[in-house]
């Protein structure tokens, strides 16, 4: 793997404004969101609104990803995604969620998830995860992907490629009537072929009018998560694979999660709706 220096927190820029005309999620300005008490199965009208939110989130992520290059700051990627969502009438769901200060998560190299965009400058050989969620018409669409910055070493490149494949395999395994733990079983069995760690403490989740509905979608083989998959359910699958252990540390900011052994990690995510025969991906640009 590339012998680059480990990450350190950078300087966080002031909060970016969102036009007053754009509706906010209920949790903005609060310490925590109101617990979701609605159904995990959504009606056709809600799913249609989620298609819009998912498409905007995917487009915003793709727009930011175009600018991934050595010398660019993660804060600049945040600005691009923020402005794209606002320009399309969407609120950046992470902004103000439990106090998170930015409009996307930028997780580099050994950061598993929830990295805060700041003055950190991308370097040649980095791998860069962007996690973007958009809120519009009362619902959320959530996606992320890991990108290569410049000339990336083979071990890291394969980790990224295989993490994407783990997500694709998991999506194909989703069928009505199966238990939700089929997702983690498929991901972990694939990851084990390469000796990768599978992160356990951060999972996929139900999503709809709530950013995180309470439904848990584990990415490891768990006999305890036996929820039946039903048509109309909406949730994310977002495997996080590591080159070493899945154990982690958290920075003092209370958000940035890094591998305990500081080895690299990759993640991919889509928001899905379960259909009568499989799934529809809602976060496609």
Short mmCIF file of C-alpha atoms in Angstrom, two decimals:
data_model
loop_
_atom_site.label_atom_id
_atom_site.label_comp_id
_atom_site.label_asym_id
_atom_site.label_seq_id
_atom_site.Cartn_x
_atom_site.Cartn_y
_atom_site.Cartn_z
CA UNK A 1 0.00 0.00 0.00
CA UNK A 2 1.06 3.58 -0.54
CA UNK A 3 3.33 4.83 2.25
CA UNK A 4 1.56 8.14 2.73
CA UNK A 5 1.32 10.00 6.02
CA UNK A 6 -1.76 9.54 8.19
CA UNK A 7 -4.51 12.11 8.18
CA UNK A 8 -4.91 14.87 10.74
CA UNK A 9 -7.84 17.24 11.26
CA UNK A 10 -7.80 20.37 9.13
CA UNK A 11 -9.49 23.74 9.52
CA UNK A 12 -13.27 23.75 9.08
CA UNK A 13 -14.74 26.69 7.17
CA UNK A 14 -17.87 28.58 8.30
CA UNK A 15 -21.27 26.96 7.80
CA UNK A 16 -22.57 27.40 4.27
CA UNK A 17 -25.97 29.07 3.98
CA UNK A 18 -29.04 27.38 2.52
CA UNK A 19 -31.68 29.61 0.87
CA UNK A 20 -34.63 30.23 3.18
CA UNK A 21 -36.99 28.99 0.47
CA UNK A 22 -35.64 25.43 0.79
CA UNK A 23 -37.50 23.36 3.43
CA UNK A 24 -35.36 21.92 6.22
CA UNK A 25 -35.57 18.46 7.78
CA UNK A 26 -37.17 18.57 11.23
CA UNK A 27 -33.86 17.88 13.02
CA UNK A 28 -32.08 21.03 11.85
CA UNK A 29 -31.37 23.21 14.87
CA UNK A 30 -31.99 20.34 17.29
CA UNK A 31 -29.59 18.07 19.15
CA UNK A 32 -31.10 14.94 17.62
CA UNK A 33 -33.90 13.94 15.21
CA UNK A 34 -37.36 12.95 16.34
CA UNK A 35 -37.52 9.11 16.37
CA UNK A 36 -39.30 7.69 13.33
CA UNK A 37 -42.51 5.83 14.12
CA UNK A 38 -43.87 5.26 10.61
CA UNK A 39 -43.76 2.16 8.41
CA UNK A 40 -40.69 0.77 6.66
CA UNK A 41 -42.89 -0.03 3.63
CA UNK A 42 -43.57 3.16 1.67
CA UNK A 43 -46.45 4.05 -0.63
CA UNK A 44 -46.00 4.80 -4.34
CA UNK A 45 -46.16 8.55 -3.86
CA UNK A 46 -43.39 8.54 -1.24
CA UNK A 47 -41.22 6.33 -3.42
CA UNK A 48 -41.66 8.70 -6.34
CA UNK A 49 -40.49 11.61 -4.17
CA UNK A 50 -37.54 9.50 -3.07
CA UNK A 51 -36.59 8.95 -6.71
CA UNK A 52 -36.24 12.72 -7.03
CA UNK A 53 -34.20 13.05 -3.83
CA UNK A 54 -32.01 10.09 -4.79
CA UNK A 55 -31.34 11.43 -8.25
CA UNK A 56 -30.29 14.85 -6.92
CA UNK A 57 -28.01 13.24 -4.34
CA UNK A 58 -26.38 11.09 -7.01
CA UNK A 59 -25.91 14.03 -9.35
CA UNK A 60 -24.46 16.20 -6.58
CA UNK A 61 -21.97 13.48 -5.67
CA UNK A 62 -20.99 12.99 -9.30
CA UNK A 63 -20.49 16.74 -9.74
CA UNK A 64 -18.21 16.94 -6.69
CA UNK A 65 -16.32 13.81 -7.78
CA UNK A 66 -15.41 15.46 -11.09
CA UNK A 67 -13.14 17.77 -9.10
CA UNK A 68 -11.24 15.09 -7.17
CA UNK A 69 -7.57 15.73 -7.99
CA UNK A 70 -4.30 16.36 -6.16
CA UNK A 71 -4.29 19.86 -4.68
CA UNK A 72 -8.05 20.16 -4.17
CA UNK A 73 -9.40 20.48 -0.62
CA UNK A 74 -12.21 18.38 0.78
CA UNK A 75 -13.92 21.66 1.69
CA UNK A 76 -14.03 22.56 -2.01
CA UNK A 77 -15.77 19.25 -2.77
CA UNK A 78 -18.28 20.09 -0.05
CA UNK A 79 -18.92 23.53 -1.60
CA UNK A 80 -19.61 21.99 -5.01
CA UNK A 81 -22.10 19.43 -3.69
CA UNK A 82 -23.74 22.00 -1.40
CA UNK A 83 -24.33 24.46 -4.21
CA UNK A 84 -25.60 21.75 -6.55
CA UNK A 85 -28.21 20.56 -4.06
CA UNK A 86 -29.33 24.07 -3.19
CA UNK A 87 -29.53 25.00 -6.88
CA UNK A 88 -31.89 22.05 -7.34
CA UNK A 89 -34.11 22.95 -4.41
CA UNK A 90 -32.74 20.27 -2.07
CA UNK A 91 -31.36 20.59 1.44
CA UNK A 92 -28.04 18.80 2.19
CA UNK A 93 -29.25 16.25 4.74
CA UNK A 94 -26.00 16.01 6.70
CA UNK A 95 -25.87 19.78 7.35
CA UNK A 96 -27.01 20.17 10.95
CA UNK A 97 -27.76 16.48 11.47
CA UNK A 98 -26.83 15.95 15.14
CA UNK A 99 -24.62 19.02 14.72
CA UNK A 100 -22.64 17.82 11.69
CA UNK A 101 -21.21 21.03 10.19
CA UNK A 102 -20.98 20.22 6.47
CA UNK A 103 -23.05 19.16 3.45
CA UNK A 104 -21.29 15.88 2.70
CA UNK A 105 -18.93 13.44 4.40
CA UNK A 106 -15.43 13.18 2.93
CA UNK A 107 -13.55 10.12 4.18
CA UNK A 108 -9.99 9.63 2.93
CA UNK A 109 -7.74 6.58 3.12
CA UNK A 110 -7.99 5.24 6.69
CA UNK A 111 -11.23 7.10 7.47
CA UNK A 112 -14.07 4.57 7.56
CA UNK A 113 -16.90 7.13 7.53
CA UNK A 114 -18.19 10.54 8.63
CA UNK A 115 -15.09 12.55 7.75
CA UNK A 116 -15.72 16.31 7.96
CA UNK A 117 -14.73 18.36 4.89
CA UNK A 118 -12.04 20.85 5.83
CA UNK A 119 -8.77 22.35 4.62
CA UNK A 120 -7.25 18.90 3.99
CA UNK A 121 -5.62 18.85 0.56
CA UNK A 122 -6.01 15.73 -1.60
CA UNK A 123 -2.76 14.05 -2.52
CA UNK A 124 -1.75 11.84 -5.42
CA UNK A 125 -2.56 8.27 -4.43
CA UNK A 126 -5.40 9.04 -2.02
CA UNK A 127 -8.70 7.19 -2.08
CA UNK A 128 -11.63 9.50 -1.40
CA UNK A 129 -15.11 8.53 -0.23
CA UNK A 130 -17.90 11.06 -0.74
CA UNK A 131 -21.20 10.50 1.09
CA UNK A 132 -24.02 12.75 -0.12
CA UNK A 133 -27.65 12.85 1.00
CA UNK A 134 -30.34 15.18 -0.36
CA UNK A 135 -33.64 16.16 1.27
CA UNK A 136 -36.46 17.39 -0.93
CA UNK A 137 -40.26 17.01 -0.96
CA UNK A 138 -40.06 15.70 2.59
CA UNK A 139 -37.82 12.68 1.91
CA UNK A 140 -34.11 11.78 1.74
CA UNK A 141 -31.91 10.08 -0.86
CA UNK A 142 -28.51 8.83 0.35
CA UNK A 143 -25.49 7.53 -1.58
CA UNK A 144 -21.73 7.34 -1.45
CA UNK A 145 -18.79 6.08 -3.48
CA UNK A 146 -15.02 5.83 -3.18
CA UNK A 147 -12.90 7.50 -5.86
CA UNK A 148 -9.25 7.32 -6.87
CA UNK A 149 -7.14 10.48 -6.70
CA UNK A 150 -4.29 10.42 -9.17
CA UNK A 151 -2.03 7.37 -9.32
CA UNK A 152 -3.35 4.93 -6.69
CA UNK A 153 -1.46 1.80 -5.65
CA UNK A 154 -2.78 -1.59 -6.75
CA UNK A 155 -3.79 -2.80 -3.28
CA UNK A 156 -5.96 0.27 -2.71
CA UNK A 157 -7.40 0.17 -6.21
CA UNK A 158 -8.46 -3.45 -5.78
CA UNK A 159 -10.03 -2.64 -2.39
CA UNK A 160 -12.16 0.05 -4.03
CA UNK A 161 -13.12 -2.17 -6.96
CA UNK A 162 -14.07 -5.08 -4.71
CA UNK A 163 -16.06 -2.92 -2.30
CA UNK A 164 -18.15 -1.72 -5.24
CA UNK A 165 -18.64 -5.33 -6.28
CA UNK A 166 -19.69 -6.25 -2.73
CA UNK A 167 -22.45 -3.64 -2.92
CA UNK A 168 -23.57 -4.91 -6.33
CA UNK A 169 -23.72 -8.50 -5.08
CA UNK A 170 -25.68 -7.48 -2.01
CA UNK A 171 -28.22 -5.57 -4.08
CA UNK A 172 -28.78 -8.63 -6.27
CA UNK A 173 -29.41 -10.76 -3.16
CA UNK A 174 -32.35 -8.62 -2.00
CA UNK A 175 -35.65 -10.41 -2.66
CA UNK A 176 -39.04 -10.18 -0.96
CA UNK A 177 -39.44 -12.90 1.64
CA UNK A 178 -35.75 -13.16 2.47
CA UNK A 179 -34.36 -11.93 5.79
CA UNK A 180 -32.41 -8.71 5.77
CA UNK A 181 -29.30 -10.52 7.03
CA UNK A 182 -28.86 -12.03 3.54
CA UNK A 183 -27.23 -8.69 2.69
CA UNK A 184 -24.47 -9.03 5.24
CA UNK A 185 -23.99 -12.72 4.52
CA UNK A 186 -23.31 -12.00 0.85
CA UNK A 187 -20.97 -9.08 1.61
CA UNK A 188 -18.93 -10.85 4.27
CA UNK A 189 -18.55 -14.07 2.30
CA UNK A 190 -17.22 -12.08 -0.66
CA UNK A 191 -14.92 -9.90 1.46
CA UNK A 192 -13.42 -12.93 3.21
CA UNK A 193 -12.11 -14.19 -0.13
CA UNK A 194 -9.61 -11.33 -0.06
CA UNK A 195 -8.94 -11.19 3.68
CA UNK A 196 -10.75 -7.86 4.09
CA UNK A 197 -12.27 -6.67 7.33
CA UNK A 198 -16.01 -5.91 7.29
CA UNK A 199 -17.03 -2.96 9.48
CA UNK A 200 -19.73 -3.97 11.96
CA UNK A 201 -20.60 -0.90 14.04
CA UNK A 202 -21.74 1.29 11.15
CA UNK A 203 -24.52 -0.11 9.01
CA UNK A 204 -27.06 0.53 6.31
CA UNK A 205 -30.38 1.91 7.47
CA UNK A 206 -34.00 2.50 6.67
CA UNK A 207 -34.61 5.82 4.95
CA UNK A 208 -37.72 7.73 3.86
CA UNK A 209 -39.05 10.91 5.45
CA UNK A 210 -36.52 10.01 8.16
CA UNK A 211 -32.79 10.10 7.42
CA UNK A 212 -32.36 7.00 9.62
CA UNK A 213 -35.64 5.24 10.32
CA UNK A 214 -34.38 2.71 12.87
CA UNK A 215 -34.18 -0.27 10.49
CA UNK A 216 -30.65 -1.69 10.64
CA UNK A 217 -28.99 -3.27 7.59
CA UNK A 218 -25.79 -5.03 8.77
CA UNK A 219 -23.02 -5.73 6.29
CA UNK A 220 -21.68 -8.75 8.16
CA UNK A 221 -23.29 -12.15 8.60
CA UNK A 222 -25.63 -11.60 11.55
CA UNK A 223 -28.10 -14.25 12.76
CA UNK A 224 -29.87 -11.62 14.87
CA UNK A 225 -31.14 -9.36 12.08
CA UNK A 226 -34.08 -11.35 10.77
CA UNK A 227 -36.45 -8.64 9.52
CA UNK A 228 -38.35 -9.92 6.49
CA UNK A 229 -37.73 -7.99 3.30
CA UNK A 230 -41.01 -6.73 1.83
CA UNK A 231 -41.96 -4.88 -1.36
CA UNK A 232 -41.99 -1.13 -0.79
CA UNK A 233 -39.29 -1.13 1.90
CA UNK A 234 -36.70 1.60 1.39
CA UNK A 235 -33.22 1.35 2.87
CA UNK A 236 -29.54 1.79 2.16
CA UNK A 237 -26.83 -0.81 1.65
CA UNK A 238 -23.36 0.65 2.27
CA UNK A 239 -20.59 -1.89 2.87
CA UNK A 240 -17.35 -0.64 4.44
CA UNK A 241 -14.39 -2.95 3.82
CA UNK A 242 -10.88 -2.60 5.26
CA UNK A 243 -7.43 -3.84 4.36
CA UNK A 244 -6.95 -4.89 7.98
CA UNK A 245 -9.08 -5.04 11.10
CA UNK A 246 -12.60 -3.63 11.33
CA UNK A 247 -11.77 -2.17 14.77
CA UNK A 248 -11.83 1.62 14.84
CA UNK A 249 -10.99 4.80 16.73
CA UNK A 250 -12.90 8.09 16.67
CA UNK A 251 -11.33 11.52 16.47
CA UNK A 252 -12.05 14.14 19.10
CA UNK A 253 -14.54 15.81 16.71
CA UNK A 254 -16.99 13.02 17.58
CA UNK A 255 -17.54 12.15 13.92
CA UNK A 256 -14.41 11.00 12.08
CA UNK A 257 -14.05 7.21 12.35
CA UNK A 258 -10.64 5.75 11.43
CA UNK A 259 -9.38 2.18 11.31
CA UNK A 260 -7.55 1.30 14.51
CA UNK A 261 -4.62 -0.10 12.54
CA UNK A 262 -4.78 2.92 10.19
CA UNK A 263 -5.04 0.70 7.14
CA UNK A 264 -7.16 1.85 4.24
CA UNK A 265 -10.88 1.37 3.88
CA UNK A 266 -13.48 1.86 1.13
CA UNK A 267 -17.25 2.20 1.01
CA UNK A 268 -20.09 2.33 -1.54
CA UNK A 269 -23.79 3.03 -0.95
CA UNK A 270 -27.13 3.18 -2.72
CA UNK A 271 -30.66 3.86 -1.54
CA UNK A 272 -33.02 1.10 -2.71
CA UNK A 273 -36.69 0.30 -2.85
CA UNK A 274 -37.70 -3.35 -2.78
CA UNK A 275 -39.86 -4.39 -5.74
CA UNK A 276 -41.95 -7.52 -6.25
CA UNK A 277 -38.96 -9.30 -7.79
CA UNK A 278 -35.87 -7.53 -6.44
CA UNK A 279 -34.87 -3.90 -6.09
CA UNK A 280 -34.83 -0.55 -7.80
CA UNK A 281 -31.83 1.71 -7.11
CA UNK A 282 -33.12 5.19 -6.27
CA UNK A 283 -29.71 6.90 -6.26
CA UNK A 284 -28.80 6.81 -9.93
CA UNK A 285 -27.81 10.06 -11.66
#
